[in-house]
């Protein structure tokens, strides 16, 4: 089973929500497979990232309908979760 999540967004859409809520300007860059491969020589984490790049290169959407049909569960919308997280973070600074 997959744990439920709010509406499906691309990574770019999610990061735009975060930057908008944080009041910052967003600059997104991506790393090529070759670059990640080179970094993987020195970093085990980057080596693992290369194997998981398909999740960022193609649509990767999971279906949580089985869970939702079995349990009463309500997801938190992304904008609200981001706002709460930023509020918490700012209080901890």
Tab-separated table of C-alpha atoms in Angstrom:
chain	number	residue	atom	x	y	z
A	1	UNK	CA	0.000	0.000	0.000
A	2	UNK	CA	1.032	3.566	-0.618
A	3	UNK	CA	0.450	6.157	2.055
A	4	UNK	CA	-1.960	8.834	0.789
A	5	UNK	CA	-0.676	12.184	-0.312
A	6	UNK	CA	-2.252	15.396	-1.484
A	7	UNK	CA	-2.861	16.107	-5.154
A	8	UNK	CA	-0.228	15.033	-7.641
A	9	UNK	CA	2.280	17.753	-8.508
A	10	UNK	CA	5.465	17.843	-10.488
A	11	UNK	CA	8.637	18.586	-8.542
A	12	UNK	CA	8.753	22.011	-10.191
A	13	UNK	CA	5.152	22.770	-9.129
A	14	UNK	CA	5.901	21.723	-5.552
A	15	UNK	CA	9.086	23.811	-5.397
A	16	UNK	CA	7.186	26.804	-6.786
A	17	UNK	CA	4.652	26.420	-3.954
A	18	UNK	CA	7.468	26.304	-1.390
A	19	UNK	CA	9.339	29.296	-2.808
A	20	UNK	CA	6.120	31.308	-3.062
A	21	UNK	CA	5.190	30.573	0.549
A	22	UNK	CA	8.742	31.328	1.696
A	23	UNK	CA	8.861	34.550	-0.299
A	24	UNK	CA	11.983	33.521	-2.161
A	25	UNK	CA	12.913	33.401	-5.817
A	26	UNK	CA	13.313	29.932	-7.264
A	27	UNK	CA	16.132	28.879	-9.570
A	28	UNK	CA	15.922	25.229	-10.591
A	29	UNK	CA	18.775	23.412	-12.264
A	30	UNK	CA	19.105	19.752	-13.081
A	31	UNK	CA	22.111	17.466	-13.221
A	32	UNK	CA	22.703	15.155	-16.157
A	33	UNK	CA	23.092	11.413	-15.680
A	34	UNK	CA	26.744	11.776	-16.658
A	35	UNK	CA	27.368	14.397	-13.971
A	36	UNK	CA	25.593	12.291	-11.348
A	37	UNK	CA	27.672	9.274	-12.480
A	38	UNK	CA	30.900	11.228	-11.986
A	39	UNK	CA	29.792	12.385	-8.539
A	40	UNK	CA	28.882	8.771	-7.758
A	41	UNK	CA	32.570	7.856	-7.954
A	42	UNK	CA	33.136	9.939	-4.822
A	43	UNK	CA	29.750	9.811	-3.113
A	44	UNK	CA	27.728	6.658	-2.380
A	45	UNK	CA	24.584	8.778	-2.086
A	46	UNK	CA	25.047	10.134	-5.608
A	47	UNK	CA	25.692	6.596	-6.846
A	48	UNK	CA	22.310	5.591	-5.421
A	49	UNK	CA	20.680	8.692	-6.872
A	50	UNK	CA	21.684	7.625	-10.372
A	51	UNK	CA	19.711	4.399	-9.935
A	52	UNK	CA	16.645	6.361	-8.853
A	53	UNK	CA	16.769	9.041	-11.568
A	54	UNK	CA	13.891	7.408	-13.432
A	55	UNK	CA	11.615	8.876	-10.769
A	56	UNK	CA	12.574	12.383	-11.913
A	57	UNK	CA	12.902	11.698	-15.630
A	58	UNK	CA	9.465	10.144	-16.081
A	59	UNK	CA	6.088	10.618	-14.486
A	60	UNK	CA	6.121	8.719	-11.202
A	61	UNK	CA	2.661	8.651	-9.676
A	62	UNK	CA	1.585	6.150	-7.044
A	63	UNK	CA	-1.989	5.051	-6.435
A	64	UNK	CA	-3.182	5.201	-2.833
A	65	UNK	CA	-6.812	4.241	-3.546
A	66	UNK	CA	-6.498	0.863	-1.763
A	67	UNK	CA	-5.425	2.584	1.442
A	68	UNK	CA	-8.097	5.279	1.142
A	69	UNK	CA	-10.806	2.670	0.526
A	70	UNK	CA	-9.745	0.731	3.625
A	71	UNK	CA	-9.078	3.511	6.139
A	72	UNK	CA	-10.670	6.838	6.949
A	73	UNK	CA	-7.908	9.234	6.135
A	74	UNK	CA	-7.719	12.848	5.069
A	75	UNK	CA	-4.671	14.357	3.415
A	76	UNK	CA	-3.331	17.833	4.077
A	77	UNK	CA	-3.217	20.056	0.989
A	78	UNK	CA	0.326	20.936	-0.079
A	79	UNK	CA	-0.095	24.689	0.451
A	80	UNK	CA	-1.293	24.165	4.032
A	81	UNK	CA	1.467	21.664	4.825
A	82	UNK	CA	4.099	24.030	3.444
A	83	UNK	CA	2.684	26.964	5.421
A	84	UNK	CA	2.660	24.935	8.654
A	85	UNK	CA	6.185	23.678	8.040
A	86	UNK	CA	7.532	27.171	7.347
A	87	UNK	CA	5.751	28.533	10.448
A	88	UNK	CA	7.314	25.775	12.554
A	89	UNK	CA	10.744	26.374	11.028
A	90	UNK	CA	10.590	30.133	11.609
A	91	UNK	CA	9.627	29.578	15.264
A	92	UNK	CA	12.647	27.312	15.725
A	93	UNK	CA	15.145	29.825	14.288
